[in-house]
Amino acid sequence: MNTAFWIARRFSFARKRFRVINVISAISLAGIVTGVSTLLIVMSVLNGFQKLAYDMFTTIEGQVQLVSRYGGSMAVDDRLLDDIVSIDGVATAEPFSEGEAIVSGNKSNELVIIRGMSDNAQRELMRKTGTSQPYFSNESASAGELLATRMQLAPFSEVKLFSPELIGAGLGMLSEPYMLAALEIPQTKVSSIFSLQRLFDDRYMLSSNEFARRVLLIGKDRCTGIDIRAEEGISPSLLLKRLDSWLYASNRKDSYLLRPLESKYHDIFAVMELEKWASFSVLMLVVLVAALSLTGSLAMTAIDKQKELFYLRCLGLEKPQFISIFLIQGGMTGIAGTAIGSLIAWFVCRMQELYGFVELPSKSAFIINAYPVSMKAGDFLVVGLTAIVLTFLVSLYPAGKASSIAMSHSLDSKTN
């Protein structure tokens, strides 16, 4: 193999008689560099948007939620919350109450999701959004910007909320009309309008846990679930793993279910992941085209080096060794192109992270000014390996042809 590598290196970098071979080789190398760098930059930008969406979801929700295995509400006490917080890597554990409701304003009605939050969760939301004033009080609610626009809601607007449970209870009392007077319809004022993330802005109303329980007819000391957030430096996957181990060890697996954020919003994250790998498939064609041009370069090298191939055969090289020479030559081009392309992609993405020199077309329509990027080692590994494997595969045909030329008896008479 050392001999094959040395010869392949000489064939690649030694001066050739036909300059067209140099041009084709340069085009192949440039194509691989361009394809790999472009692909990695695009994937890093898509990762950045995915991370941005994830971070916006976590302004309100925890990275992992503990919910009832059987649906509906569940009992929550201080002991359960203390047990969760004591797990290594858990920063906070806050109960929440969430469910669907119909909000009735002065001019229209809308189906919304009301989400009750604890005082600590609201303070964390204020910290993340840089807001000094609370979004809601114990008896008021905050409406999403898009929802408020459709319903023409403003601060201090009065609204009524009807949950399916409340409507069901009212229908059940029709047979006993005297009980209807005891049925309370929650009424509140909109204390603020928030703008966090399109999904929340379009459908959500935020309130205290106490008010949300009244709307959803959830009993005291019960909630829909518990938002669990990781400490700084702890990945969501590691947090989920530790929580799962805790559930098994505490014999709570039959009562509770862990729901990561990606699972709750599976459709959104699945579409973003599909978009990323669709881009991978399309842009990898650029690398494939560049790699295919390598086939012609290797084939022309074999023709150009007929005399040298004859001398190598006289020195005892066999067919597998000739194949190895040209496979290594093609692989060297692939490895060099992949390495240079990866380095360029890393440099561009790093500069974008630090300085944001490529700005979004309409900065006023986004919460950020420049394209976000998030580099993942796995993406660099997958793209690099795929590009290198492609160059080896396209080198198989010219390597076989080169070995046939080297072993051809007609070459004897040409070199005599």
mmCIF file of N, CA, C and O in Angstrom, residues 206-264:
data_model
loop_
_atom_site.group_PDB
_atom_site.id
_atom_site.type_symbol
_atom_site.label_atom_id
_atom_site.label_comp_id
_atom_site.label_asym_id
_atom_site.label_seq_id
_atom_site.Cartn_x
_atom_site.Cartn_y
_atom_site.Cartn_z
ATOM 1 N N LEU A 206 -51.981 33.430 27.913
ATOM 2 C CA LEU A 206 -51.223 33.076 29.101
ATOM 3 C C LEU A 206 -51.928 33.630 30.331
ATOM 4 O O LEU A 206 -52.454 34.747 30.321
ATOM 5 N N SER A 207 -51.920 32.827 31.396
ATOM 6 C CA SER A 207 -52.551 33.262 32.637
ATOM 7 C C SER A 207 -51.875 32.566 33.804
ATOM 8 O O SER A 207 -50.956 31.752 33.628
ATOM 9 N N SER A 208 -52.344 32.874 35.000
ATOM 10 C CA SER A 208 -51.844 32.173 36.182
ATOM 11 C C SER A 208 -52.410 30.764 36.218
ATOM 12 O O SER A 208 -53.442 30.460 35.592
ATOM 13 N N ASN A 209 -51.759 29.889 36.965
ATOM 14 C CA ASN A 209 -52.254 28.521 37.112
ATOM 15 C C ASN A 209 -53.641 28.508 37.737
ATOM 16 O O ASN A 209 -54.509 27.699 37.352
ATOM 17 N N GLU A 210 -53.875 29.388 38.693
ATOM 18 C CA GLU A 210 -55.155 29.411 39.389
ATOM 19 C C GLU A 210 -56.301 29.731 38.432
ATOM 20 O O GLU A 210 -57.347 29.058 38.436
ATOM 21 N N PHE A 211 -56.104 30.737 37.579
ATOM 22 C CA PHE A 211 -57.164 31.094 36.642
ATOM 23 C C PHE A 211 -57.358 30.005 35.592
ATOM 24 O O PHE A 211 -58.501 29.687 35.223
ATOM 25 N N ALA A 212 -56.272 29.439 35.087
ATOM 26 C CA ALA A 212 -56.390 28.373 34.076
ATOM 27 C C ALA A 212 -57.127 27.164 34.647
ATOM 28 O O ALA A 212 -57.906 26.520 33.936
ATOM 29 N N ARG A 213 -56.898 26.858 35.926
ATOM 30 C CA ARG A 213 -57.623 25.736 36.552
ATOM 31 C C ARG A 213 -59.122 26.010 36.577
ATOM 32 O O ARG A 213 -59.938 25.104 36.366
ATOM 33 N N ARG A 214 -59.502 27.249 36.839
ATOM 34 C CA ARG A 214 -60.922 27.603 36.842
ATOM 35 C C ARG A 214 -61.537 27.412 35.463
ATOM 36 O O ARG A 214 -62.660 26.908 35.324
ATOM 37 N N VAL A 215 -60.818 27.822 34.438
ATOM 38 C CA VAL A 215 -61.329 27.692 33.076
ATOM 39 C C VAL A 215 -61.451 26.221 32.677
ATOM 40 O O VAL A 215 -62.450 25.798 32.082
ATOM 41 N N LEU A 216 -60.430 25.447 32.988
ATOM 42 C CA LEU A 216 -60.359 24.046 32.550
ATOM 43 C C LEU A 216 -61.018 23.082 33.534
ATOM 44 O O LEU A 216 -60.997 21.864 33.307
ATOM 45 N N LEU A 217 -61.584 23.613 34.611
ATOM 46 C CA LEU A 217 -62.225 22.799 35.651
ATOM 47 C C LEU A 217 -61.267 21.751 36.206
ATOM 48 O O LEU A 217 -61.599 20.569 36.334
ATOM 49 N N ILE A 218 -60.056 22.187 36.514
ATOM 50 C CA ILE A 218 -59.058 21.320 37.129
ATOM 51 C C ILE A 218 -59.040 21.620 38.626
ATOM 52 O O ILE A 218 -59.029 22.782 39.043
ATOM 53 N N GLY A 219 -59.047 20.586 39.422
ATOM 54 C CA GLY A 219 -59.101 20.754 40.866
ATOM 55 C C GLY A 219 -57.832 21.369 41.431
ATOM 56 O O GLY A 219 -56.779 21.429 40.784
ATOM 57 N N LYS A 220 -57.925 21.818 42.666
ATOM 58 C CA LYS A 220 -56.785 22.405 43.350
ATOM 59 C C LYS A 220 -55.686 21.368 43.531
ATOM 60 O O LYS A 220 -55.965 20.179 43.707
ATOM 61 N N ASP A 221 -54.435 21.807 43.507
ATOM 62 C CA ASP A 221 -53.257 20.943 43.635
ATOM 63 C C ASP A 221 -53.142 19.930 42.493
ATOM 64 O O ASP A 221 -52.530 18.867 42.638
ATOM 65 N N ARG A 222 -53.769 20.267 41.386
ATOM 66 C CA ARG A 222 -53.630 19.441 40.183
ATOM 67 C C ARG A 222 -53.205 20.337 39.027
ATOM 68 O O ARG A 222 -53.418 21.557 39.045
ATOM 69 N N CYS A 223 -52.606 19.737 38.008
ATOM 70 C CA CYS A 223 -52.194 20.508 36.830
ATOM 71 C C CYS A 223 -52.114 19.573 35.637
ATOM 72 O O CYS A 223 -52.297 18.360 35.757
ATOM 73 N N THR A 224 -51.839 20.150 34.474
ATOM 74 C CA THR A 224 -51.731 19.346 33.254
ATOM 75 C C THR A 224 -50.390 18.637 33.166
ATOM 76 O O THR A 224 -50.288 17.535 32.639
ATOM 77 N N GLY A 225 -49.340 19.288 33.661
ATOM 78 C CA GLY A 225 -48.006 18.699 33.601
ATOM 79 C C GLY A 225 -46.994 19.567 34.319
ATOM 80 O O GLY A 225 -47.350 20.573 34.952
ATOM 81 N N ILE A 226 -45.722 19.167 34.208
ATOM 82 C CA ILE A 226 -44.628 19.894 34.841
ATOM 83 C C ILE A 226 -43.577 20.202 33.784
ATOM 84 O O ILE A 226 -43.089 19.299 33.101
ATOM 85 N N ASP A 227 -43.266 21.491 33.638
ATOM 86 C CA ASP A 227 -42.194 21.918 32.737
ATOM 87 C C ASP A 227 -40.849 21.725 33.425
ATOM 88 O O ASP A 227 -40.633 22.270 34.520
ATOM 89 N N ILE A 228 -39.941 20.989 32.788
ATOM 90 C CA ILE A 228 -38.625 20.709 33.373
ATOM 91 C C ILE A 228 -37.566 21.312 32.463
ATOM 92 O O ILE A 228 -37.533 21.031 31.261
ATOM 93 N N ARG A 229 -36.708 22.132 33.045
ATOM 94 C CA ARG A 229 -35.639 22.783 32.285
ATOM 95 C C ARG A 229 -34.280 22.287 32.768
ATOM 96 O O ARG A 229 -34.093 22.008 33.958
ATOM 97 N N ALA A 230 -33.347 22.200 31.828
ATOM 98 C CA ALA A 230 -32.007 21.698 32.135
ATOM 99 C C ALA A 230 -31.103 22.822 32.604
ATOM 100 O O ALA A 230 -31.311 23.998 32.272
ATOM 101 N N GLU A 231 -30.091 22.467 33.369
ATOM 102 C CA GLU A 231 -29.067 23.427 33.761
ATOM 103 C C GLU A 231 -28.212 23.792 32.552
ATOM 104 O O GLU A 231 -28.193 23.085 31.541
ATOM 105 N N GLU A 232 -27.505 24.896 32.657
ATOM 106 C CA GLU A 232 -26.622 25.338 31.581
ATOM 107 C C GLU A 232 -25.578 24.268 31.288
ATOM 108 O O GLU A 232 -24.928 23.750 32.196
ATOM 109 N N GLY A 233 -25.424 23.919 30.021
ATOM 110 C CA GLY A 233 -24.433 22.915 29.631
ATOM 111 C C GLY A 233 -24.971 21.499 29.558
ATOM 112 O O GLY A 233 -24.263 20.594 29.114
ATOM 113 N N ILE A 234 -26.211 21.287 29.993
ATOM 114 C CA ILE A 234 -26.835 19.962 29.930
ATOM 115 C C ILE A 234 -27.735 19.909 28.699
ATOM 116 O O ILE A 234 -28.647 20.728 28.554
ATOM 117 N N SER A 235 -27.493 18.959 27.810
ATOM 118 C CA SER A 235 -28.284 18.846 26.594
ATOM 119 C C SER A 235 -29.669 18.273 26.902
ATOM 120 O O SER A 235 -29.834 17.529 27.879
ATOM 121 N N PRO A 236 -30.684 18.614 26.098
ATOM 122 C CA PRO A 236 -32.025 18.053 26.314
ATOM 123 C C PRO A 236 -32.044 16.530 26.280
ATOM 124 O O PRO A 236 -32.805 15.904 27.016
ATOM 125 N N SER A 237 -31.221 15.918 25.422
ATOM 126 C CA SER A 237 -31.192 14.453 25.347
ATOM 127 C C SER A 237 -30.645 13.838 26.631
ATOM 128 O O SER A 237 -31.156 12.818 27.110
ATOM 129 N N LEU A 238 -29.612 14.470 27.201
ATOM 130 C CA LEU A 238 -29.064 13.977 28.470
ATOM 131 C C LEU A 238 -30.067 14.179 29.603
ATOM 132 O O LEU A 238 -30.225 13.313 30.471
ATOM 133 N N LEU A 239 -30.757 15.320 29.601
ATOM 134 C CA LEU A 239 -31.802 15.568 30.598
ATOM 135 C C LEU A 239 -32.887 14.511 30.519
ATOM 136 O O LEU A 239 -33.322 13.970 31.551
ATOM 137 N N LEU A 240 -33.327 14.198 29.302
ATOM 138 C CA LEU A 240 -34.367 13.186 29.115
ATOM 139 C C LEU A 240 -33.906 11.822 29.617
ATOM 140 O O LEU A 240 -34.674 11.086 30.257
ATOM 141 N N LYS A 241 -32.657 11.486 29.353
ATOM 142 C CA LYS A 241 -32.108 10.198 29.801
ATOM 143 C C LYS A 241 -32.094 10.103 31.323
ATOM 144 O O LYS A 241 -32.476 9.068 31.898
ATOM 145 N N ARG A 242 -31.671 11.162 31.997
ATOM 146 C CA ARG A 242 -31.620 11.144 33.465
ATOM 147 C C ARG A 242 -33.014 11.111 34.066
ATOM 148 O O ARG A 242 -33.244 10.427 35.084
ATOM 149 N N LEU A 243 -33.957 11.836 33.468
ATOM 150 C CA LEU A 243 -35.334 11.799 33.962
ATOM 151 C C LEU A 243 -35.953 10.414 33.776
ATOM 152 O O LEU A 243 -36.709 9.939 34.635
ATOM 153 N N ASP A 244 -35.637 9.775 32.670
ATOM 154 C CA ASP A 244 -36.150 8.427 32.420
ATOM 155 C C ASP A 244 -35.605 7.441 33.451
ATOM 156 O O ASP A 244 -36.351 6.587 33.951
ATOM 157 N N SER A 245 -34.326 7.568 33.780
ATOM 158 C CA SER A 245 -33.738 6.701 34.816
ATOM 159 C C SER A 245 -34.402 6.952 36.166
ATOM 160 O O SER A 245 -34.655 6.005 36.930
ATOM 161 N N TRP A 246 -34.707 8.213 36.457
ATOM 162 C CA TRP A 246 -35.374 8.551 37.716
ATOM 163 C C TRP A 246 -36.777 7.951 37.775
ATOM 164 O O TRP A 246 -37.207 7.447 38.831
ATOM 165 N N LEU A 247 -37.502 7.985 36.661
ATOM 166 C CA LEU A 247 -38.847 7.409 36.636
ATOM 167 C C LEU A 247 -38.819 5.917 36.948
ATOM 168 O O LEU A 247 -39.638 5.407 37.724
ATOM 169 N N TYR A 248 -37.868 5.209 36.338
ATOM 170 C CA TYR A 248 -37.754 3.768 36.599
ATOM 171 C C TYR A 248 -37.357 3.505 38.047
ATOM 172 O O TYR A 248 -37.911 2.615 38.712
ATOM 173 N N ALA A 249 -36.387 4.267 38.551
ATOM 174 C CA ALA A 249 -35.885 4.033 39.909
ATOM 175 C C ALA A 249 -36.931 4.358 40.968
ATOM 176 O O ALA A 249 -36.962 3.722 42.034
ATOM 177 N N SER A 250 -37.802 5.338 40.712
ATOM 178 C CA SER A 250 -38.803 5.740 41.699
ATOM 179 C C SER A 250 -40.142 5.032 41.524
ATOM 180 O O SER A 250 -41.119 5.379 42.201
ATOM 181 N N ASN A 251 -40.212 4.073 40.605
ATOM 182 C CA ASN A 251 -41.441 3.308 40.353
ATOM 183 C C ASN A 251 -42.622 4.212 39.965
ATOM 184 O O ASN A 251 -43.766 3.960 40.346
ATOM 185 N N ARG A 252 -42.328 5.261 39.197
ATOM 186 C CA ARG A 252 -43.380 6.170 38.738
ATOM 187 C C ARG A 252 -43.659 6.004 37.243
ATOM 188 O O ARG A 252 -44.415 6.770 36.664
ATOM 189 N N LYS A 253 -43.044 5.010 36.642
ATOM 190 C CA LYS A 253 -43.160 4.828 35.193
ATOM 191 C C LYS A 253 -44.600 4.539 34.778
ATOM 192 O O LYS A 253 -45.022 4.906 33.671
ATOM 193 N N ASP A 254 -45.365 3.894 35.633
ATOM 194 C CA ASP A 254 -46.742 3.547 35.279
ATOM 195 C C ASP A 254 -47.700 4.725 35.397
ATOM 196 O O ASP A 254 -48.814 4.672 34.867
ATOM 197 N N SER A 255 -47.282 5.791 36.081
ATOM 198 C CA SER A 255 -48.167 6.940 36.309
ATOM 199 C C SER A 255 -47.845 8.126 35.421
ATOM 200 O O SER A 255 -48.749 8.877 35.040
ATOM 201 N N TYR A 256 -46.571 8.305 35.097
ATOM 202 C CA TYR A 256 -46.159 9.506 34.383
ATOM 203 C C TYR A 256 -45.472 9.160 33.065
ATOM 204 O O TYR A 256 -44.962 8.056 32.877
ATOM 205 N N LEU A 257 -45.461 10.158 32.199
ATOM 206 C CA LEU A 257 -44.845 10.014 30.876
ATOM 207 C C LEU A 257 -43.982 11.243 30.613
ATOM 208 O O LEU A 257 -44.387 12.369 30.903
ATOM 209 N N LEU A 258 -42.797 11.020 30.082
ATOM 210 C CA LEU A 258 -41.913 12.120 29.721
ATOM 211 C C LEU A 258 -42.159 12.515 28.270
ATOM 212 O O LEU A 258 -42.163 11.670 27.377
ATOM 213 N N ARG A 259 -42.365 13.817 28.041
ATOM 214 C CA ARG A 259 -42.660 14.304 26.698
ATOM 215 C C ARG A 259 -41.661 15.398 26.327
ATOM 216 O O ARG A 259 -41.779 16.544 26.780
ATOM 217 N N PRO A 260 -40.655 15.061 25.512
ATOM 218 C CA PRO A 260 -39.712 16.111 25.075
ATOM 219 C C PRO A 260 -40.399 17.102 24.151
ATOM 220 O O PRO A 260 -41.430 16.799 23.542
ATOM 221 N N LEU A 261 -39.810 18.285 24.033
ATOM 222 C CA LEU A 261 -40.404 19.351 23.221
ATOM 223 C C LEU A 261 -40.549 18.919 21.769
ATOM 224 O O LEU A 261 -41.547 19.249 21.110
ATOM 225 N N GLU A 262 -39.570 18.172 21.242
ATOM 226 C CA GLU A 262 -39.635 17.716 19.846
ATOM 227 C C GLU A 262 -40.815 16.777 19.617
ATOM 228 O O GLU A 262 -41.339 16.699 18.508
ATOM 229 N N SER A 263 -41.210 16.051 20.664
ATOM 230 C CA SER A 263 -42.347 15.138 20.530
ATOM 231 C C SER A 263 -43.672 15.900 20.512
ATOM 232 O O SER A 263 -44.574 15.582 19.737
ATOM 233 N N LYS A 264 -43.785 16.931 21.347
ATOM 234 C CA LYS A 264 -45.027 17.711 21.399
ATOM 235 C C LYS A 264 -45.258 18.450 20.086
ATOM 236 O O LYS A 264 -46.389 18.539 19.610
#
